[in-house]
CSV table of C-alpha atoms in Angstrom, one decimal:
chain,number,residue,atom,x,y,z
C,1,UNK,CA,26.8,54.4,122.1
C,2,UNK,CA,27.0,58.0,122.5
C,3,UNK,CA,27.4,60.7,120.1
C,4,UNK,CA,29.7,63.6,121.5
C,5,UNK,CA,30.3,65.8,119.3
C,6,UNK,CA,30.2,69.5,118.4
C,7,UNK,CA,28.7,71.4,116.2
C,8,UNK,CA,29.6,74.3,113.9
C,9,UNK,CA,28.3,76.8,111.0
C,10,UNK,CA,30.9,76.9,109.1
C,11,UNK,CA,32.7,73.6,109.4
C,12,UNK,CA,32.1,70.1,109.5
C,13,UNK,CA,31.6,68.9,113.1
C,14,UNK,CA,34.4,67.0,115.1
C,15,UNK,CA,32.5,63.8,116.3
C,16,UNK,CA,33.5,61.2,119.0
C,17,UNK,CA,31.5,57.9,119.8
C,18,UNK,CA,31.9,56.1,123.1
C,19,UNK,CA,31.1,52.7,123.7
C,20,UNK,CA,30.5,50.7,127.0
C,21,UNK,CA,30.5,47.3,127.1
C,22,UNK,CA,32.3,44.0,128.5
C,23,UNK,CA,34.7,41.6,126.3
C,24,UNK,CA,34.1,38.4,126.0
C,25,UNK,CA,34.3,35.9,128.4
C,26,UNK,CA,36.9,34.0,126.0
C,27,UNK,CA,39.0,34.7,123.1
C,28,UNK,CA,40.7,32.4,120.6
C,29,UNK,CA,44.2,33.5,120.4
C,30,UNK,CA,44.2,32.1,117.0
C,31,UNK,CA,41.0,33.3,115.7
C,32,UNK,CA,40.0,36.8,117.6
C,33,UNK,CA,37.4,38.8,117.2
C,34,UNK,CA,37.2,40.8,114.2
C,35,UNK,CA,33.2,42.0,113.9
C,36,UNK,CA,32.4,43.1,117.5
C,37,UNK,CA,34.2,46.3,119.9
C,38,UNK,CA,36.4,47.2,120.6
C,39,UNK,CA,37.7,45.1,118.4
C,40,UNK,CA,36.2,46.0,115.0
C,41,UNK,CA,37.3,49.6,116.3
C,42,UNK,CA,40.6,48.9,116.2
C,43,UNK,CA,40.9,47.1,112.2
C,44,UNK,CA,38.4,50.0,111.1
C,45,UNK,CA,41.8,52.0,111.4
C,46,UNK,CA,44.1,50.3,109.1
C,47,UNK,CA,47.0,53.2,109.2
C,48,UNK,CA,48.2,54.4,112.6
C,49,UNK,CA,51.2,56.5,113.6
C,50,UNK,CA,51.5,56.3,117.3
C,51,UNK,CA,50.2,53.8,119.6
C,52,UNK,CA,50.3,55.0,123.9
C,53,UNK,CA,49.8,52.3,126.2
C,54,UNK,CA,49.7,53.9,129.9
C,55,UNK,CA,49.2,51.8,133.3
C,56,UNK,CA,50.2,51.4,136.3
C,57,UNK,CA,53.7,50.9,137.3
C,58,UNK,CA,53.0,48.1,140.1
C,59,UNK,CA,51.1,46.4,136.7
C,60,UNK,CA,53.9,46.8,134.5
C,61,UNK,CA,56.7,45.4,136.6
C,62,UNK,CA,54.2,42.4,137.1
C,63,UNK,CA,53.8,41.5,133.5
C,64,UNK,CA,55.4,43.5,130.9
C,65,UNK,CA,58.1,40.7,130.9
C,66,UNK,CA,56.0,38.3,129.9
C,67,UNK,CA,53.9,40.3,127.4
C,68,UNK,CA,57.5,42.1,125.8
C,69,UNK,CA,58.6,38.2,124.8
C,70,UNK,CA,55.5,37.8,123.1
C,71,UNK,CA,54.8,41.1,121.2
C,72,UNK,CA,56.6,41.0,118.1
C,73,UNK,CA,58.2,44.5,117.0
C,74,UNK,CA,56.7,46.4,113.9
C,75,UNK,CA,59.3,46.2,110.7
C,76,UNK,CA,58.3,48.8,108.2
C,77,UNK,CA,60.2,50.7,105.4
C,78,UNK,CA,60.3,54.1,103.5
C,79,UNK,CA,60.5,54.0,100.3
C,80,UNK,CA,60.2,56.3,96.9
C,81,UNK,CA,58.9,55.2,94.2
C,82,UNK,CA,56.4,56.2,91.5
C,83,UNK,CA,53.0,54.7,91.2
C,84,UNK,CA,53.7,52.4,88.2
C,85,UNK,CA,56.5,50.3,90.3
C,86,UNK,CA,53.1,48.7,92.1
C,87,UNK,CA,52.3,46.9,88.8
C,88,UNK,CA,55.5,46.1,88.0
C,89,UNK,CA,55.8,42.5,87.1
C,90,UNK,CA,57.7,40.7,90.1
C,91,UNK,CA,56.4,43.5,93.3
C,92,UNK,CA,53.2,43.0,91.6
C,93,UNK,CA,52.9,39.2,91.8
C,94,UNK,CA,54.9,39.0,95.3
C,95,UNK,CA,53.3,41.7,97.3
C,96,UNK,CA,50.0,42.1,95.9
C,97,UNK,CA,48.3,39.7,94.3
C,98,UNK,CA,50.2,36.7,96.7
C,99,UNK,CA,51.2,38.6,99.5
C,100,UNK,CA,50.0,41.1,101.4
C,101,UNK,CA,51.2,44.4,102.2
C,102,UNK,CA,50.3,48.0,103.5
C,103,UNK,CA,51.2,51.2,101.9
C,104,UNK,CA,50.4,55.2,102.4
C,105,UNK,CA,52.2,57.7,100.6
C,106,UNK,CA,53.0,61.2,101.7
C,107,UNK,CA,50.6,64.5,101.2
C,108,UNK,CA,47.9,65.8,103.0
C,109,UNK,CA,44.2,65.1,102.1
C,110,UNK,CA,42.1,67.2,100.7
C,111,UNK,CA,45.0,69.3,99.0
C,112,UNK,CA,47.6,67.0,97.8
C,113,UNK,CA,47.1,63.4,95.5
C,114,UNK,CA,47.2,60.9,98.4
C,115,UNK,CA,47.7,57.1,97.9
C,116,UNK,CA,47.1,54.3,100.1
C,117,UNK,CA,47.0,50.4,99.5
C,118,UNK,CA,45.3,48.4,102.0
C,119,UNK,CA,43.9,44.8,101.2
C,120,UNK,CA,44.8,44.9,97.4
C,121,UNK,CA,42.5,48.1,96.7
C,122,UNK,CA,45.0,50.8,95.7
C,123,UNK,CA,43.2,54.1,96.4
C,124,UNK,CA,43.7,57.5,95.0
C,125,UNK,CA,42.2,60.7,95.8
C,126,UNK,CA,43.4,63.5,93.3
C,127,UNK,CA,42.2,67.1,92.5
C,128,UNK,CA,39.6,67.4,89.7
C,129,UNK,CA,42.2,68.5,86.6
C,130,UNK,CA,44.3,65.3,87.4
C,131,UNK,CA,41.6,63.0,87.9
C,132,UNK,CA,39.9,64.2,84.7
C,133,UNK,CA,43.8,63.7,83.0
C,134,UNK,CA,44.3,60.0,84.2
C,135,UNK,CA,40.9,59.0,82.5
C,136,UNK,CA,39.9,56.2,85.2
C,137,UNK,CA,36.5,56.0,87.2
C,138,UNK,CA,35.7,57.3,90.2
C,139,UNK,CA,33.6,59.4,92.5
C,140,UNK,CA,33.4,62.8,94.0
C,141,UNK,CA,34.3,63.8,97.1
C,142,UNK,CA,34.5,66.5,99.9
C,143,UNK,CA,37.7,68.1,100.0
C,144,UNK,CA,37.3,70.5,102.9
C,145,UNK,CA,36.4,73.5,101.6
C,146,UNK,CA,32.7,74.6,100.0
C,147,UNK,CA,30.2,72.4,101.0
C,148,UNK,CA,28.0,71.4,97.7
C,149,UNK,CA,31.6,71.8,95.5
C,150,UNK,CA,33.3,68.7,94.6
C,151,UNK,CA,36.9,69.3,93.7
C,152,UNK,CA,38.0,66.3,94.3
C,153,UNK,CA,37.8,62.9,93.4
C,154,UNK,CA,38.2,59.3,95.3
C,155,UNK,CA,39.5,56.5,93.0
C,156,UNK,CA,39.4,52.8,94.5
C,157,UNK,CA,40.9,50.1,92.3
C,158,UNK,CA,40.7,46.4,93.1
C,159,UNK,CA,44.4,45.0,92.3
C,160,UNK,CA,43.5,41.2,93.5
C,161,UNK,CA,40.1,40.8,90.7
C,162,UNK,CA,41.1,38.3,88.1
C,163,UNK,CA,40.7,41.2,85.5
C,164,UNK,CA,44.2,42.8,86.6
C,165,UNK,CA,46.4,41.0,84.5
C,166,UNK,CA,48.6,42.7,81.8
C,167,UNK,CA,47.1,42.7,78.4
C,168,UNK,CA,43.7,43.4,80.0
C,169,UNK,CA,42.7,47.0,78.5
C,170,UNK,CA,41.0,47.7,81.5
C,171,UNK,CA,44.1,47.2,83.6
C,172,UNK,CA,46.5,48.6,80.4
C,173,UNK,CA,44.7,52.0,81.1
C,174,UNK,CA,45.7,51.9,84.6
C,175,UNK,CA,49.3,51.3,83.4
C,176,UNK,CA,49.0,53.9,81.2
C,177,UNK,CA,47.6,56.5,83.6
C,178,UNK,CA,50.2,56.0,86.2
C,179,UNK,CA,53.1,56.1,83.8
C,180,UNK,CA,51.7,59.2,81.8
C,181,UNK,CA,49.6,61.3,84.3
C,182,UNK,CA,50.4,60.0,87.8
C,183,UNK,CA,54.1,59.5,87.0
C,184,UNK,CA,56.0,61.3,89.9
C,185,UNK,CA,57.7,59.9,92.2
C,186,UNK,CA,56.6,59.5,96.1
C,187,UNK,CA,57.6,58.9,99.2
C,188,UNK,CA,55.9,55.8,101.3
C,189,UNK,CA,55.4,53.9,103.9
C,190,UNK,CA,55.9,50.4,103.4
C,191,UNK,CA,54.8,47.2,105.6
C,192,UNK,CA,54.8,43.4,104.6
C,193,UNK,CA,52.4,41.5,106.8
C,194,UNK,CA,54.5,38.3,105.2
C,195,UNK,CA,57.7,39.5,107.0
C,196,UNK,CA,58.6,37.1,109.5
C,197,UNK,CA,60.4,39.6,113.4
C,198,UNK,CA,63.8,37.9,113.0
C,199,UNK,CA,66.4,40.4,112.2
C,200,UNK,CA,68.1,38.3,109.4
C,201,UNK,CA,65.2,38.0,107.7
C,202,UNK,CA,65.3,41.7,106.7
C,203,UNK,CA,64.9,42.5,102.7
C,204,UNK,CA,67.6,41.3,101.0
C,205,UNK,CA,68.7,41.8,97.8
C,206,UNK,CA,66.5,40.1,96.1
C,207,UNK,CA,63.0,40.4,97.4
C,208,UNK,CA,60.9,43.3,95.3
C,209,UNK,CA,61.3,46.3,96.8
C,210,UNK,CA,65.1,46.1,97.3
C,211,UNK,CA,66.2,47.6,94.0
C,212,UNK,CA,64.1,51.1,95.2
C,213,UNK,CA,67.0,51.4,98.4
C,214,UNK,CA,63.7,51.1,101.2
C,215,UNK,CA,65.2,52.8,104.6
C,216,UNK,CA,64.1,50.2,107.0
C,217,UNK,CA,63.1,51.1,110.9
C,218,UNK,CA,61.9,48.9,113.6
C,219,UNK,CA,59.4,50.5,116.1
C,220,UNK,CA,60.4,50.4,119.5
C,221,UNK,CA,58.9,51.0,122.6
C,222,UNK,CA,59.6,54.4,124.4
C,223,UNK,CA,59.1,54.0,128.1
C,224,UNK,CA,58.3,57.1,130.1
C,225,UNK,CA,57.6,57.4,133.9
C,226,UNK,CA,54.3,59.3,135.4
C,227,UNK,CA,55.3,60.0,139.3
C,228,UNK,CA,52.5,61.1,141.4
C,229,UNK,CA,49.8,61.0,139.6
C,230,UNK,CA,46.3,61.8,140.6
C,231,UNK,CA,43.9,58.4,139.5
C,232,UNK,CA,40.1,58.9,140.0
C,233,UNK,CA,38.5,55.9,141.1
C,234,UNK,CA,36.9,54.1,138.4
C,235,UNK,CA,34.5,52.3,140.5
C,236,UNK,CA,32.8,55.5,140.7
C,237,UNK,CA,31.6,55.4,137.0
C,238,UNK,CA,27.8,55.0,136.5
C,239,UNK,CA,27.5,50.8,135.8
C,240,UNK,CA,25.6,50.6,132.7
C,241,UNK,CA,25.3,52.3,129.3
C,242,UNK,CA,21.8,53.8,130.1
C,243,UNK,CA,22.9,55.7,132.9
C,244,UNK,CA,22.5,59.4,132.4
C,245,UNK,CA,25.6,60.0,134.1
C,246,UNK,CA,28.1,58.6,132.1
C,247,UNK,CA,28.2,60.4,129.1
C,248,UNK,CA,29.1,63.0,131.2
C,249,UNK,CA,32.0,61.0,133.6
C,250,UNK,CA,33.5,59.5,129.8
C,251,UNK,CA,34.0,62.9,128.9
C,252,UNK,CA,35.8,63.8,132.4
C,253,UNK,CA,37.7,60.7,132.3
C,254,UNK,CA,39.0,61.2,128.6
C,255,UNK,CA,40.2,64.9,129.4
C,256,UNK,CA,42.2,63.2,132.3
C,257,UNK,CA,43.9,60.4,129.8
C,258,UNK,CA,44.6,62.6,128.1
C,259,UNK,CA,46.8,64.8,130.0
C,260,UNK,CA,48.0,61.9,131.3
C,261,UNK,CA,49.6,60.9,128.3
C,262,UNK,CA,50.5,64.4,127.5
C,263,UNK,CA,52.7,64.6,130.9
C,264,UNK,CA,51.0,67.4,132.0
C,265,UNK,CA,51.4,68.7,135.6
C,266,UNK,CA,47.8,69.5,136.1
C,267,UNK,CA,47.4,66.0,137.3
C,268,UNK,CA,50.4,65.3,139.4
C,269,UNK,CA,50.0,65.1,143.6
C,270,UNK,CA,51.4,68.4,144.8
C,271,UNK,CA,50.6,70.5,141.7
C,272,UNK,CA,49.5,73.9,142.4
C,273,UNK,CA,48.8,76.8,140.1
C,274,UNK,CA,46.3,80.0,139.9
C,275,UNK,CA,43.1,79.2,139.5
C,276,UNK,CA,43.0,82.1,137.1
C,277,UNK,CA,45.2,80.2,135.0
C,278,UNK,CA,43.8,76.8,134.8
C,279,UNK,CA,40.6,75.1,137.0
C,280,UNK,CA,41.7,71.6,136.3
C,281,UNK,CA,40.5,69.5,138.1
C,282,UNK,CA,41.0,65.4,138.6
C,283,UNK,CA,37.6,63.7,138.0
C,284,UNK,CA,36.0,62.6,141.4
C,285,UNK,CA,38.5,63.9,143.4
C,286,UNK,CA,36.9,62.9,146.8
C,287,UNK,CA,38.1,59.3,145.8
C,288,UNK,CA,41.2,59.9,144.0
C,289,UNK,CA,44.5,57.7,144.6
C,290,UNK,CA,48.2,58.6,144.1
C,291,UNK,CA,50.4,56.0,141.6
C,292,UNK,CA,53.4,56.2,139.8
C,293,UNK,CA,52.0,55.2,136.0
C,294,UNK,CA,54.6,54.0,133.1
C,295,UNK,CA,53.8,55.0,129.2
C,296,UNK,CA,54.8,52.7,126.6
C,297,UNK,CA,54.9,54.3,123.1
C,298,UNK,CA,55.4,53.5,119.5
C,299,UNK,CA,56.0,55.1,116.4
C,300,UNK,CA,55.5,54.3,112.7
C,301,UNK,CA,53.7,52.2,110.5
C,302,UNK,CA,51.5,50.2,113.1
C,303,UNK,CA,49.3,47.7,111.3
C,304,UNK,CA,45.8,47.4,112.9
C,305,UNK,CA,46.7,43.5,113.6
C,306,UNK,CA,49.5,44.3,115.9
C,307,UNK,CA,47.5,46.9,117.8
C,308,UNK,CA,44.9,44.1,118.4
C,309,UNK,CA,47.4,41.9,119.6
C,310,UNK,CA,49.2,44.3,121.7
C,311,UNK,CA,45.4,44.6,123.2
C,312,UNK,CA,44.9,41.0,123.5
C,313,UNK,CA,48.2,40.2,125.2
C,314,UNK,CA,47.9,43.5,128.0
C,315,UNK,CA,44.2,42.4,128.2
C,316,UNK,CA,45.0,38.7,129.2
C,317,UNK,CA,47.4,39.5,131.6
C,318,UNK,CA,46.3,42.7,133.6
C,319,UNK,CA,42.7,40.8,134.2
C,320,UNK,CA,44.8,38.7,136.5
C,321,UNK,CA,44.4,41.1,139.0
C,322,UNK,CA,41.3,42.8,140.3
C,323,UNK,CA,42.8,46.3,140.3
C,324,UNK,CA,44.6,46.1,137.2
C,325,UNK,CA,43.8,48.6,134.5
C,326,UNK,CA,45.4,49.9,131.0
C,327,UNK,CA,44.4,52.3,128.2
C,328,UNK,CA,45.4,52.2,124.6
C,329,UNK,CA,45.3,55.3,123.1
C,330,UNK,CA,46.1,54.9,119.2
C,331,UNK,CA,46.6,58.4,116.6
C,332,UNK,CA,45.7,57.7,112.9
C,333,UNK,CA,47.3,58.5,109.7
C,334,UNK,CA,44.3,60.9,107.8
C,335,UNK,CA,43.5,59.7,104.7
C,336,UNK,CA,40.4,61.4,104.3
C,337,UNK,CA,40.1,65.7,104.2
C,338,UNK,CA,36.4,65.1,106.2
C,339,UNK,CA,35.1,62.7,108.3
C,340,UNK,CA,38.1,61.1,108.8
C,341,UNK,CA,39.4,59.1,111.6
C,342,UNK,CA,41.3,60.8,114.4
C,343,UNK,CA,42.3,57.8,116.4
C,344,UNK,CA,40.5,56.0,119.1
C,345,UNK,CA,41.2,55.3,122.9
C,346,UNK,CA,40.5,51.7,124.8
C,347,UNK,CA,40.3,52.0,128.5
C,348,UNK,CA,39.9,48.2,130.3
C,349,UNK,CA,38.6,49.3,133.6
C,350,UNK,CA,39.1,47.4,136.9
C,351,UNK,CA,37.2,44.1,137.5
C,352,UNK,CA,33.7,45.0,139.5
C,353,UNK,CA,33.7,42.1,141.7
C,354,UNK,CA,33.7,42.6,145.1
C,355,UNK,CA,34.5,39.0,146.5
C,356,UNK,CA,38.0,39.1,145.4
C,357,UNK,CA,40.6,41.1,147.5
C,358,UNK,CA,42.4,44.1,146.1
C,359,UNK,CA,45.6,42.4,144.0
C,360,UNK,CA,44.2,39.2,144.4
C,361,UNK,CA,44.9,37.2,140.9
C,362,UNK,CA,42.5,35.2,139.2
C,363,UNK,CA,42.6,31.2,139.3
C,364,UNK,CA,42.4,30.5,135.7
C,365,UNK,CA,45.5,32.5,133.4
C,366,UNK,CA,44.0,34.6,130.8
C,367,UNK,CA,40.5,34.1,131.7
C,368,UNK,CA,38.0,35.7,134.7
C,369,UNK,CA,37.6,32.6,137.0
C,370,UNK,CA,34.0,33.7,138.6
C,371,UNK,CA,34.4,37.4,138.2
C,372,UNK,CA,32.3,39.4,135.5
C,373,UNK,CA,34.2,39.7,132.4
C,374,UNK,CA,36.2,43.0,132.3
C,375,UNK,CA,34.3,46.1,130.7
C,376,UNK,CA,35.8,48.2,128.3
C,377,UNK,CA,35.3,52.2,127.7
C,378,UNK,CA,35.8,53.2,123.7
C,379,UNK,CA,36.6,56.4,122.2
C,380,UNK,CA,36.1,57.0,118.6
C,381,UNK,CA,37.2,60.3,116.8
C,382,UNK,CA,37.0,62.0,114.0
C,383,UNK,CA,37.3,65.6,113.4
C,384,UNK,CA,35.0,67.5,110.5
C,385,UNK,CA,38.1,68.9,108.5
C,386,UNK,CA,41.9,68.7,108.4
C-alpha cells in the first residue's frame, strides 16, 4: 500500500491509499468477503451519495442484461423528524433494536450538529455550548479550524445494549436531552435494509415511519455514452506492488478515470487544443486503443452492501473475458470535518494470461478456469478538511 498524499502548513493533508492485489480465487455469494480489499474498503464507507460504474461498451452489451435482473434497486426515503422520534416506542422497537436501518441527517461537519445512525450506534457531533447543554458523554474532536482547539464534540450511543430500555436513567437522560436540548427538527435520509425491491411492498400506512409523510425515491441507473475514447493499455502497468513504477502509473491512471467519468474532451480520439491551455496527456500513449465506454450512475442513499454486490455481480461476469475490465468509482457522504472519507475507486484490470485469446471466455461461469485470478487497483481518499 502506498501513501499519496500531500502535504500542507496550514491544513490538514489530503491523503489517498492505493492498493494492488488479486481477489480471490472464489467467493461465496452467500457469505462474501467482509475483512480483506477491496472489500473491507467498500463497508468501511457506510454512507455514499453516487456510485459511477464505467466499462466498455462491447462489455456492457455482453452482460449488463444479465447483471440488471439481478441487481436490486436502492429504496430509500427523506424524511423530517426530530431526534426524539428514534426512541419512540414502536420506530424504536421495529427499526432499531429488531431491524436494521441507515440514517444521516443534513448539515455540514465541522459547523453544523450532524447525526448519523449506522448499526444501532446513533452518533452526534455538536458544537461545544450544545454538547455541554445536552449533558451526555462524549469526546472531543477536530472541527477544522485551530489545530490544538477542540470546539467540538463526537457523541456515540449504543441503541441495541440491553441498558436502552425506557425507565433506565441512563437512557431517560438521552430522552431527555433530545426532547429539551436537541429538539429541532431535521431532515434525513432514511434506508431499511429489511425492505424487500418489490414496489408493493413500499411503506404503508402502518409501518413506523409512515405517520412523518417520508418522500420515497428509488435510485436508478443513469446511462451515459463515452465515444472515442483514448484507453491506455493496462498491461503496461508494472506487475507487482514493489515495483517502483507504479506508484507513479496509479497516479496517471487515476487522473485519466477520472476525466473519464467527468466526460471531459481531453481524452477523446481527435481532441485537439493549445498546449498552452492544457498538456494532457493519455497515460502510455504509445499503446493506447480507441473504444466507445458506457457509464452507469446512481444517486442517493447507497448502502455499502449494495455497492459490494453491484462489485460482486460486474466482477463475476466481466472475468469471463480476458479483456474485460470495469471501475467503480464510489463519492461519500462526509460525516467527519477532518480525516474524513472522500470516496474510493475499484479498478479490476484485464486478466494477465497470455494463453487465452483476446475475448476468449472462461470455461467455468464466475470463476478463472486456469488463468490467475483477476487483480484489483484501490483508491482510498480522504481530504484533510471540508
Amino acid at each position: 500500500m502506498f501513501n499519496l498524499s500531500s502535504s500542507s502548513d496550514n491544513a490538514p493533508p489530503s491523503k489517498c491509499y492505493l492498493t494492488h492485489g488479486a481477489l480471490p480465487n472464489h467467493i461465496d455469494p452467500k457469505q462474501p468477503p467482509s475483512k480483506r480489499k477491496p472489500f473491507s474498503a467498500i463497508l468501511s464507507q457506510p454512507f455514499t451519495h453516487t456510485v459511477d460504474l464505467i466499462l466498455p461498451e462491447e462489455l456492457h452489451q455482453l452482460i449488463w442484461g444479465k447483471i440488471e435482473s439481478k441487481i436490486s434497486n436502492v429504496r430509500y426515503s427523506r424524511v423530517i423528524m426530530p431526534l426524539s422520534a428514534l426512541l419512540e416506542g414502536e420506530f424504536f422497537n421495529a427499526y432499531i433494536k429488531s431491524g436494521n436501518i441507515l440514517m444521516l441527517s443534513e448539515g455540514r461537519p465541522g459547523i453544523d450538529s450532524v447525526y448519523s445512525l449506522k448499526d444501532g450506534i446513533l452518533r452526534l457531533e455538536l458544537p461545544k455550548e450544545m454538547y455541554e447543554r445536552a449533558g451526555l458523554v462524549g469526546k472531543p474532536i477536530r472541527g477544522g479550524g485551530r489545530k490544538h482547539v477542540k470546539t467540538r464534540y463526537a457523541i456515540e450511543i449504543n441503541l441495541r445494549l440491553p441498558s436502552m430500555l425506557h425507565g433506565k436513567k441512563g437512557f431517560e437522560r438521552i430522552v431527555w436531552a433530545f426532547k429539551n436540548v436537541l429538539n429541532h427538527s431535521v431532515t434525513w435520509l432514511f434506508h431499511d435494509f429489511k425492505e424487500k425491491n418489490d414496489p408493493s411492498d413500499a411503506q404503508t400506512v402502518s409501518s413506523p415511519i409512515a405517520k412523518h409523510h417520508p418522500l420515497e425515491k428509488t435510485s436508478l441507473p443513469k446511462e451515459t455514452r463515452r465515444e472515442a475514447v483514448l484507453v491506455p493499455p493496462f498491461d503496461a502497468l508494472p506487475n507487482g506492488i514493489s515495483s517502483p513504477d507504479l506508484e507513479d502509473e496509479a497516479i496517471d491512471l487515476l487522473e485519466w478515470l477520472s476525466l473519464v467519468a467527468l466526460d471531459s474532451p481531453r481524452i477523446r480520439h481527435g481532441d485537439v487544443i493549445d498546449p498552452y491551455l492544457c498538456r494532457y496527456s493519455v497515460p502510455q500513449e504509445d499503446g493506447k486503443t480507441i473504444q466507445d465506454m458506457v457509464q452507469l450512475t446512481w444517486s442517493g442513499l447507497l448502502p455499502a452492501v449494495w455497492i459490494r454486490e453491484l462489485f460482486l455481480e460486474v466482477s463475476r461476469a466481466t472475468v469471463n473475458f480476458k479483456r474485460g475490465w470495469f471501475v467503480i468509482m464510489c463519492y461519500a457522504f462526509r460525516t467527519e470535518a477532518v480525516d474524513g472519507q472522500d470516496g474510493f475507486t475499484i479498478l479490476q484490470l484485464p486478466l494477465r494470461d497470455s494463453a487465452q485469446s483476446q475475448g476468449e471466455a472462461v470455461e467455468q461461469e464466475g470463476g478463472h478456469g486456469n488463468a490467475k485470478p483477476p487483480e484489483y487497483l484501490l483508491w482510498e481518499s480522504s481530504s484533510g478538511s471540508t
